[in-house]
PDB file of N, CA and C in Angstrom:
ATOM      1  N   UNK F   1    -143.918   5.497  -8.667  1.00  0.00           N
ATOM      2  CA  UNK F   1    -143.276   5.154  -7.397  1.00  0.00           C
ATOM      3  C   UNK F   1    -143.167   6.402  -6.543  1.00  0.00           C
ATOM      4  N   UNK F   2    -143.246   6.208  -5.252  1.00  0.00           N
ATOM      5  CA  UNK F   2    -143.162   7.340  -4.337  1.00  0.00           C
ATOM      6  C   UNK F   2    -142.481   6.929  -3.050  1.00  0.00           C
ATOM      7  N   UNK F   3    -142.120   7.900  -2.266  1.00  0.00           N
ATOM      8  CA  UNK F   3    -141.561   7.723  -0.942  1.00  0.00           C
ATOM      9  C   UNK F   3    -140.206   7.017  -0.940  1.00  0.00           C
ATOM     10  N   UNK F   4    -139.151   7.795  -1.120  1.00  0.00           N
ATOM     11  CA  UNK F   4    -137.796   7.278  -1.032  1.00  0.00           C
ATOM     12  C   UNK F   4    -137.543   6.866   0.407  1.00  0.00           C
ATOM     13  N   UNK F   5    -136.808   5.774   0.605  1.00  0.00           N
ATOM     14  CA  UNK F   5    -136.567   5.186   1.929  1.00  0.00           C
ATOM     15  C   UNK F   5    -136.198   6.227   2.973  1.00  0.00           C
ATOM     16  N   UNK F   6    -135.188   7.033   2.736  1.00  0.00           N
ATOM     17  CA  UNK F   6    -134.768   8.006   3.734  1.00  0.00           C
ATOM     18  C   UNK F   6    -135.270   9.406   3.401  1.00  0.00           C
ATOM     19  N   UNK F   7    -136.099   9.514   2.374  1.00  0.00           N
ATOM     20  CA  UNK F   7    -136.714  10.795   2.031  1.00  0.00           C
ATOM     21  C   UNK F   7    -135.863  11.714   1.186  1.00  0.00           C
ATOM     22  N   UNK F   8    -134.631  11.316   0.904  1.00  0.00           N
ATOM     23  CA  UNK F   8    -133.753  12.213   0.154  1.00  0.00           C
ATOM     24  C   UNK F   8    -132.911  11.467  -0.865  1.00  0.00           C
ATOM     25  N   UNK F   9    -132.543  12.199  -1.870  1.00  0.00           N
ATOM     26  CA  UNK F   9    -131.489  11.788  -2.793  1.00  0.00           C
ATOM     27  C   UNK F   9    -130.246  12.458  -2.222  1.00  0.00           C
ATOM     28  N   UNK F  10    -129.069  11.898  -2.363  1.00  0.00           N
ATOM     29  CA  UNK F  10    -127.892  12.554  -1.790  1.00  0.00           C
ATOM     30  C   UNK F  10    -127.667  13.927  -2.436  1.00  0.00           C
ATOM     31  N   UNK F  11    -128.329  14.944  -1.876  1.00  0.00           N
ATOM     32  CA  UNK F  11    -128.354  16.281  -2.472  1.00  0.00           C
ATOM     33  C   UNK F  11    -126.979  16.934  -2.520  1.00  0.00           C
ATOM     34  N   UNK F  12    -126.131  16.683  -1.535  1.00  0.00           N
ATOM     35  CA  UNK F  12    -124.795  17.283  -1.552  1.00  0.00           C
ATOM     36  C   UNK F  12    -124.036  16.822  -2.785  1.00  0.00           C
ATOM     37  N   UNK F  13    -124.125  15.540  -3.098  1.00  0.00           N
ATOM     38  CA  UNK F  13    -123.445  15.011  -4.289  1.00  0.00           C
ATOM     39  C   UNK F  13    -124.086  15.573  -5.555  1.00  0.00           C
ATOM     40  N   UNK F  14    -125.407  15.700  -5.558  1.00  0.00           N
ATOM     41  CA  UNK F  14    -126.109  16.257  -6.708  1.00  0.00           C
ATOM     42  C   UNK F  14    -125.710  17.717  -6.924  1.00  0.00           C
ATOM     43  N   UNK F  15    -125.636  18.491  -5.844  1.00  0.00           N
ATOM     44  CA  UNK F  15    -125.236  19.894  -5.949  1.00  0.00           C
ATOM     45  C   UNK F  15    -123.797  20.029  -6.431  1.00  0.00           C
ATOM     46  N   UNK F  16    -122.935  19.158  -5.939  1.00  0.00           N
ATOM     47  CA  UNK F  16    -121.513  19.220  -6.268  1.00  0.00           C
ATOM     48  C   UNK F  16    -121.229  18.791  -7.705  1.00  0.00           C
ATOM     49  N   UNK F  17    -121.786  17.656  -8.108  1.00  0.00           N
ATOM     50  CA  UNK F  17    -121.451  17.078  -9.413  1.00  0.00           C
ATOM     51  C   UNK F  17    -122.502  17.352 -10.488  1.00  0.00           C
ATOM     52  N   UNK F  18    -123.699  17.747 -10.086  1.00  0.00           N
ATOM     53  CA  UNK F  18    -124.768  17.964 -11.054  1.00  0.00           C
ATOM     54  C   UNK F  18    -125.508  16.705 -11.441  1.00  0.00           C
ATOM     55  N   UNK F  19    -125.066  15.565 -10.873  1.00  0.00           N
ATOM     56  CA  UNK F  19    -125.736  14.305 -11.170  1.00  0.00           C
ATOM     57  C   UNK F  19    -125.430  13.287 -10.082  1.00  0.00           C
ATOM     58  N   UNK F  20    -126.299  12.311  -9.964  1.00  0.00           N
ATOM     59  CA  UNK F  20    -126.103  11.168  -9.081  1.00  0.00           C
ATOM     60  C   UNK F  20    -126.486   9.950  -9.900  1.00  0.00           C
ATOM     61  N   UNK F  21    -125.580   8.998 -10.018  1.00  0.00           N
ATOM     62  CA  UNK F  21    -125.856   7.789 -10.786  1.00  0.00           C
ATOM     63  C   UNK F  21    -125.615   6.571  -9.918  1.00  0.00           C
ATOM     64  N   UNK F  22    -126.483   5.585 -10.045  1.00  0.00           N
ATOM     65  CA  UNK F  22    -126.310   4.325  -9.339  1.00  0.00           C
ATOM     66  C   UNK F  22    -126.638   4.376  -7.863  1.00  0.00           C
ATOM     67  N   UNK F  23    -127.582   5.229  -7.469  1.00  0.00           N
ATOM     68  CA  UNK F  23    -127.973   5.347  -6.071  1.00  0.00           C
ATOM     69  C   UNK F  23    -129.048   4.312  -5.775  1.00  0.00           C
ATOM     70  N   UNK F  24    -128.731   3.337  -4.934  1.00  0.00           N
ATOM     71  CA  UNK F  24    -129.701   2.293  -4.585  1.00  0.00           C
ATOM     72  C   UNK F  24    -130.517   2.733  -3.383  1.00  0.00           C
ATOM     73  N   UNK F  25    -131.826   2.569  -3.493  1.00  0.00           N
ATOM     74  CA  UNK F  25    -132.724   2.903  -2.401  1.00  0.00           C
ATOM     75  C   UNK F  25    -133.982   2.066  -2.528  1.00  0.00           C
ATOM     76  N   UNK F  26    -134.909   2.254  -1.608  1.00  0.00           N
ATOM     77  CA  UNK F  26    -136.182   1.556  -1.690  1.00  0.00           C
ATOM     78  C   UNK F  26    -137.302   2.578  -1.824  1.00  0.00           C
ATOM     79  N   UNK F  27    -138.312   2.178  -2.574  1.00  0.00           N
ATOM     80  CA  UNK F  27    -139.508   2.995  -2.764  1.00  0.00           C
ATOM     81  C   UNK F  27    -140.724   2.107  -2.552  1.00  0.00           C
ATOM     82  N   UNK F  28    -141.847   2.723  -2.304  1.00  0.00           N
ATOM     83  CA  UNK F  28    -143.110   1.978  -2.259  1.00  0.00           C
ATOM     84  C   UNK F  28    -143.935   2.379  -3.470  1.00  0.00           C
ATOM     85  N   UNK F  29    -144.519   1.384  -4.142  1.00  0.00           N
ATOM     86  CA  UNK F  29    -145.381   1.689  -5.277  1.00  0.00           C
ATOM     87  C   UNK F  29    -146.788   2.014  -4.787  1.00  0.00           C
ATOM     88  N   UNK F  30    -147.687   2.294  -5.696  1.00  0.00           N
ATOM     89  CA  UNK F  30    -149.048   2.675  -5.312  1.00  0.00           C
ATOM     90  C   UNK F  30    -149.755   1.602  -4.495  1.00  0.00           C
ATOM     91  N   UNK F  31    -149.400   0.356  -4.730  1.00  0.00           N
ATOM     92  CA  UNK F  31    -150.010  -0.760  -3.994  1.00  0.00           C
ATOM     93  C   UNK F  31    -149.381  -0.937  -2.611  1.00  0.00           C
ATOM     94  N   UNK F  32    -148.363  -0.134  -2.309  1.00  0.00           N
ATOM     95  CA  UNK F  32    -147.712  -0.217  -1.009  1.00  0.00           C
ATOM     96  C   UNK F  32    -146.580  -1.218  -0.936  1.00  0.00           C
ATOM     97  N   UNK F  33    -146.248  -1.838  -2.072  1.00  0.00           N
ATOM     98  CA  UNK F  33    -145.177  -2.837  -2.097  1.00  0.00           C
ATOM     99  C   UNK F  33    -143.817  -2.150  -2.086  1.00  0.00           C
ATOM    100  N   UNK F  34    -142.904  -2.702  -1.305  1.00  0.00           N
ATOM    101  CA  UNK F  34    -141.547  -2.186  -1.247  1.00  0.00           C
ATOM    102  C   UNK F  34    -140.788  -2.647  -2.480  1.00  0.00           C
ATOM    103  N   UNK F  35    -140.167  -1.727  -3.182  1.00  0.00           N
ATOM    104  CA  UNK F  35    -139.385  -2.035  -4.377  1.00  0.00           C
ATOM    105  C   UNK F  35    -137.986  -1.473  -4.203  1.00  0.00           C
ATOM    106  N   UNK F  36    -136.987  -2.239  -4.615  1.00  0.00           N
ATOM    107  CA  UNK F  36    -135.605  -1.768  -4.621  1.00  0.00           C
ATOM    108  C   UNK F  36    -135.354  -1.142  -5.988  1.00  0.00           C
ATOM    109  N   UNK F  37    -134.800   0.056  -5.993  1.00  0.00           N
ATOM    110  CA  UNK F  37    -134.557   0.741  -7.265  1.00  0.00           C
ATOM    111  C   UNK F  37    -133.150   1.317  -7.313  1.00  0.00           C
ATOM    112  N   UNK F  38    -132.688   1.502  -8.523  1.00  0.00           N
ATOM    113  CA  UNK F  38    -131.425   2.151  -8.815  1.00  0.00           C
ATOM    114  C   UNK F  38    -131.775   3.488  -9.450  1.00  0.00           C
ATOM    115  N   UNK F  39    -131.426   4.589  -8.774  1.00  0.00           N
ATOM    116  CA  UNK F  39    -131.776   5.924  -9.258  1.00  0.00           C
ATOM    117  C   UNK F  39    -130.615   6.584  -9.970  1.00  0.00           C
ATOM    118  N   UNK F  40    -130.956   7.296 -11.021  1.00  0.00           N
ATOM    119  CA  UNK F  40    -130.027   8.185 -11.715  1.00  0.00           C
ATOM    120  C   UNK F  40    -130.708   9.540 -11.784  1.00  0.00           C
ATOM    121  N   UNK F  41    -129.999  10.582 -11.347  1.00  0.00           N
ATOM    122  CA  UNK F  41    -130.561  11.930 -11.309  1.00  0.00           C
ATOM    123  C   UNK F  41    -129.586  12.879 -11.987  1.00  0.00           C
ATOM    124  N   UNK F  42    -130.082  13.664 -12.921  1.00  0.00           N
ATOM    125  CA  UNK F  42    -129.269  14.664 -13.607  1.00  0.00           C
ATOM    126  C   UNK F  42    -129.967  16.013 -13.559  1.00  0.00           C
ATOM    127  N   UNK F  43    -129.230  17.045 -13.208  1.00  0.00           N
ATOM    128  CA  UNK F  43    -129.765  18.410 -13.273  1.00  0.00           C
ATOM    129  C   UNK F  43    -129.639  18.890 -14.706  1.00  0.00           C
ATOM    130  N   UNK F  44    -130.654  19.605 -15.156  1.00  0.00           N
ATOM    131  CA  UNK F  44    -130.618  20.180 -16.497  1.00  0.00           C
ATOM    132  C   UNK F  44    -131.511  21.399 -16.533  1.00  0.00           C
ATOM    133  N   UNK F  45    -131.538  22.049 -17.655  1.00  0.00           N
ATOM    134  CA  UNK F  45    -132.351  23.241 -17.815  1.00  0.00           C
ATOM    135  C   UNK F  45    -133.322  23.020 -18.973  1.00  0.00           C
ATOM    136  N   UNK F  46    -134.609  23.275 -18.724  1.00  0.00           N
ATOM    137  CA  UNK F  46    -135.634  23.148 -19.757  1.00  0.00           C
ATOM    138  C   UNK F  46    -136.324  24.491 -19.915  1.00  0.00           C
ATOM    139  N   UNK F  47    -136.218  25.051 -21.104  1.00  0.00           N
ATOM    140  CA  UNK F  47    -136.811  26.362 -21.385  1.00  0.00           C
ATOM    141  C   UNK F  47    -136.396  27.406 -20.343  1.00  0.00           C
ATOM    142  N   UNK F  48    -135.142  27.329 -19.933  1.00  0.00           N
ATOM    143  CA  UNK F  48    -134.608  28.290 -18.978  1.00  0.00           C
ATOM    144  C   UNK F  48    -134.910  27.994 -17.525  1.00  0.00           C
ATOM    145  N   UNK F  49    -135.686  26.958 -17.264  1.00  0.00           N
ATOM    146  CA  UNK F  49    -136.037  26.617 -15.876  1.00  0.00           C
ATOM    147  C   UNK F  49    -135.186  25.447 -15.389  1.00  0.00           C
ATOM    148  N   UNK F  50    -134.634  25.547 -14.166  1.00  0.00           N
ATOM    149  CA  UNK F  50    -133.872  24.418 -13.627  1.00  0.00           C
ATOM    150  C   UNK F  50    -134.787  23.212 -13.443  1.00  0.00           C
ATOM    151  N   UNK F  51    -134.292  22.047 -13.863  1.00  0.00           N
ATOM    152  CA  UNK F  51    -135.091  20.820 -13.802  1.00  0.00           C
ATOM    153  C   UNK F  51    -134.188  19.651 -13.445  1.00  0.00           C
ATOM    154  N   UNK F  52    -134.814  18.518 -13.202  1.00  0.00           N
ATOM    155  CA  UNK F  52    -134.073  17.282 -12.956  1.00  0.00           C
ATOM    156  C   UNK F  52    -134.679  16.169 -13.790  1.00  0.00           C
ATOM    157  N   UNK F  53    -133.822  15.346 -14.351  1.00  0.00           N
ATOM    158  CA  UNK F  53    -134.240  14.132 -15.040  1.00  0.00           C
ATOM    159  C   UNK F  53    -133.915  12.983 -14.098  1.00  0.00           C
ATOM    160  N   UNK F  54    -134.949  12.261 -13.688  1.00  0.00           N
ATOM    161  CA  UNK F  54    -134.771  11.170 -12.730  1.00  0.00           C
ATOM    162  C   UNK F  54    -135.251   9.877 -13.379  1.00  0.00           C
ATOM    163  N   UNK F  55    -134.385   8.864 -13.373  1.00  0.00           N
ATOM    164  CA  UNK F  55    -134.785   7.537 -13.846  1.00  0.00           C
ATOM    165  C   UNK F  55    -134.637   6.566 -12.684  1.00  0.00           C
ATOM    166  N   UNK F  56    -135.584   5.661 -12.578  1.00  0.00           N
ATOM    167  CA  UNK F  56    -135.563   4.644 -11.529  1.00  0.00           C
ATOM    168  C   UNK F  56    -135.687   3.284 -12.195  1.00  0.00           C
ATOM    169  N   UNK F  57    -134.726   2.430 -11.957  1.00  0.00           N
ATOM    170  CA  UNK F  57    -134.726   1.079 -12.518  1.00  0.00           C
ATOM    171  C   UNK F  57    -135.041   0.112 -11.383  1.00  0.00           C
ATOM    172  N   UNK F  58    -136.086  -0.665 -11.556  1.00  0.00           N
ATOM    173  CA  UNK F  58    -136.511  -1.619 -10.529  1.00  0.00           C
ATOM    174  C   UNK F  58    -135.527  -2.793 -10.483  1.00  0.00           C
ATOM    175  N   UNK F  59    -134.848  -2.942  -9.352  1.00  0.00           N
ATOM    176  CA  UNK F  59    -133.884  -4.033  -9.185  1.00  0.00           C
ATOM    177  C   UNK F  59    -134.336  -4.990  -8.073  1.00  0.00           C
ATOM    178  N   UNK F  60    -135.632  -5.029  -7.809  1.00  0.00           N
ATOM    179  CA  UNK F  60    -136.165  -5.851  -6.726  1.00  0.00           C
ATOM    180  C   UNK F  60    -135.822  -7.321  -6.908  1.00  0.00           C
ATOM    181  N   UNK F  61    -136.022  -7.852  -8.090  1.00  0.00           N
ATOM    182  CA  UNK F  61    -135.740  -9.279  -8.320  1.00  0.00           C
ATOM    183  C   UNK F  61    -134.254  -9.575  -8.169  1.00  0.00           C
ATOM    184  N   UNK F  62    -133.412  -8.694  -8.644  1.00  0.00           N
ATOM    185  CA  UNK F  62    -131.963  -8.871  -8.483  1.00  0.00           C
ATOM    186  C   UNK F  62    -131.607  -8.890  -7.000  1.00  0.00           C
ATOM    187  N   UNK F  63    -132.209  -7.984  -6.244  1.00  0.00           N
ATOM    188  CA  UNK F  63    -131.958  -7.912  -4.807  1.00  0.00           C
ATOM    189  C   UNK F  63    -132.394  -9.207  -4.122  1.00  0.00           C
ATOM    190  N   UNK F  64    -133.546  -9.733  -4.506  1.00  0.00           N
ATOM    191  CA  UNK F  64    -134.030 -10.994  -3.923  1.00  0.00           C
ATOM    192  C   UNK F  64    -133.104 -12.158  -4.259  1.00  0.00           C
ATOM    193  N   UNK F  65    -132.638 -12.210  -5.508  1.00  0.00           N
ATOM    194  CA  UNK F  65    -131.707 -13.275  -5.896  1.00  0.00           C
ATOM    195  C   UNK F  65    -130.427 -13.199  -5.063  1.00  0.00           C
ATOM    196  N   UNK F  66    -129.931 -11.994  -4.832  1.00  0.00           N
ATOM    197  CA  UNK F  66    -128.719 -11.818  -4.038  1.00  0.00           C
ATOM    198  C   UNK F  66    -128.944 -12.280  -2.597  1.00  0.00           C
ATOM    199  N   UNK F  67    -130.126 -12.003  -2.047  1.00  0.00           N
ATOM    200  CA  UNK F  67    -130.442 -12.445  -0.687  1.00  0.00           C
ATOM    201  C   UNK F  67    -130.487 -13.974  -0.602  1.00  0.00           C
ATOM    202  N   UNK F  68    -131.104 -14.618  -1.602  1.00  0.00           N
ATOM    203  CA  UNK F  68    -131.177 -16.082  -1.627  1.00  0.00           C
ATOM    204  C   UNK F  68    -129.780 -16.671  -1.767  1.00  0.00           C
ATOM    205  N   UNK F  69    -128.977 -16.093  -2.637  1.00  0.00           N
ATOM    206  CA  UNK F  69    -127.613 -16.577  -2.841  1.00  0.00           C
ATOM    207  C   UNK F  69    -126.797 -16.454  -1.547  1.00  0.00           C
ATOM    208  N   UNK F  70    -126.942 -15.331  -0.853  1.00  0.00           N
ATOM    209  CA  UNK F  70    -126.222 -15.121   0.400  1.00  0.00           C
ATOM    210  C   UNK F  70    -126.672 -16.120   1.466  1.00  0.00           C
ATOM    211  N   UNK F  71    -127.984 -16.348   1.567  1.00  0.00           N
ATOM    212  CA  UNK F  71    -128.503 -17.304   2.545  1.00  0.00           C
ATOM    213  C   UNK F  71    -128.021 -18.715   2.235  1.00  0.00           C
ATOM    214  N   UNK F  72    -128.011 -19.084   0.971  1.00  0.00           N
ATOM    215  CA  UNK F  72    -127.539 -20.404   0.548  1.00  0.00           C
ATOM    216  C   UNK F  72    -126.067 -20.581   0.909  1.00  0.00           C
ATOM    217  N   UNK F  73    -125.281 -19.545   0.679  1.00  0.00           N
ATOM    218  CA  UNK F  73    -123.857 -19.589   1.011  1.00  0.00           C
ATOM    219  C   UNK F  73    -123.670 -19.788   2.514  1.00  0.00           C
ATOM    220  N   UNK F  74    -124.412 -19.024   3.327  1.00  0.00           N
ATOM    221  CA  UNK F  74    -124.272 -19.126   4.783  1.00  0.00           C
ATOM    222  C   UNK F  74    -124.681 -20.507   5.284  1.00  0.00           C
ATOM    223  N   UNK F  75    -125.754 -21.072   4.733  1.00  0.00           N
ATOM    224  CA  UNK F  75    -126.188 -22.410   5.124  1.00  0.00           C
ATOM    225  C   UNK F  75    -125.149 -23.452   4.738  1.00  0.00           C
ATOM    226  N   UNK F  76    -124.644 -23.368   3.519  1.00  0.00           N
ATOM    227  CA  UNK F  76    -123.630 -24.312   3.044  1.00  0.00           C
ATOM    228  C   UNK F  76    -122.384 -24.235   3.909  1.00  0.00           C
ATOM    229  N   UNK F  77    -121.987 -23.037   4.237  1.00  0.00           N
ATOM    230  CA  UNK F  77    -120.794 -22.848   5.067  1.00  0.00           C
ATOM    231  C   UNK F  77    -121.007 -23.454   6.459  1.00  0.00           C
ATOM    232  N   UNK F  78    -122.195 -23.253   7.014  1.00  0.00           N
ATOM    233  CA  UNK F  78    -122.497 -23.804   8.345  1.00  0.00           C
ATOM    234  C   UNK F  78    -122.480 -25.330   8.320  1.00  0.00           C
ATOM    235  N   UNK F  79    -123.043 -25.921   7.267  1.00  0.00           N
ATOM    236  CA  UNK F  79    -123.081 -27.379   7.153  1.00  0.00           C
ATOM    237  C   UNK F  79    -121.679 -27.946   6.983  1.00  0.00           C
ATOM    238  N   UNK F  80    -120.871 -27.295   6.146  1.00  0.00           N
ATOM    239  CA  UNK F  80    -119.528 -27.813   5.862  1.00  0.00           C
ATOM    240  C   UNK F  80    -118.562 -27.621   7.019  1.00  0.00           C
ATOM    241  N   UNK F  81    -118.746 -26.579   7.806  1.00  0.00           N
ATOM    242  CA  UNK F  81    -117.815 -26.318   8.897  1.00  0.00           C
ATOM    243  C   UNK F  81    -118.303 -26.908  10.225  1.00  0.00           C
ATOM    244  N   UNK F  82    -119.530 -27.402  10.210  1.00  0.00           N
ATOM    245  CA  UNK F  82    -120.062 -28.078  11.393  1.00  0.00           C
ATOM    246  C   UNK F  82    -120.573 -27.159  12.374  1.00  0.00           C
TER     247      UNK F  82
END
């Protein structure tokens, strides 16, 4: 995956706490498809060199389900309230 939506991980929080967990953003995969991901970033040291461990969990389907649920709720509310 590449190209974070706004181009950055919240670096101030990463610098302050040494980690960022549960950061939701969008990325595009090699095929150009937009994917919603949950990022976890931890600073660490490997062989004396500063490094980062980054994990990205694809939550695209969860995001789509939430959108459908929200749309269904809005439609139901509109029908019931007239």
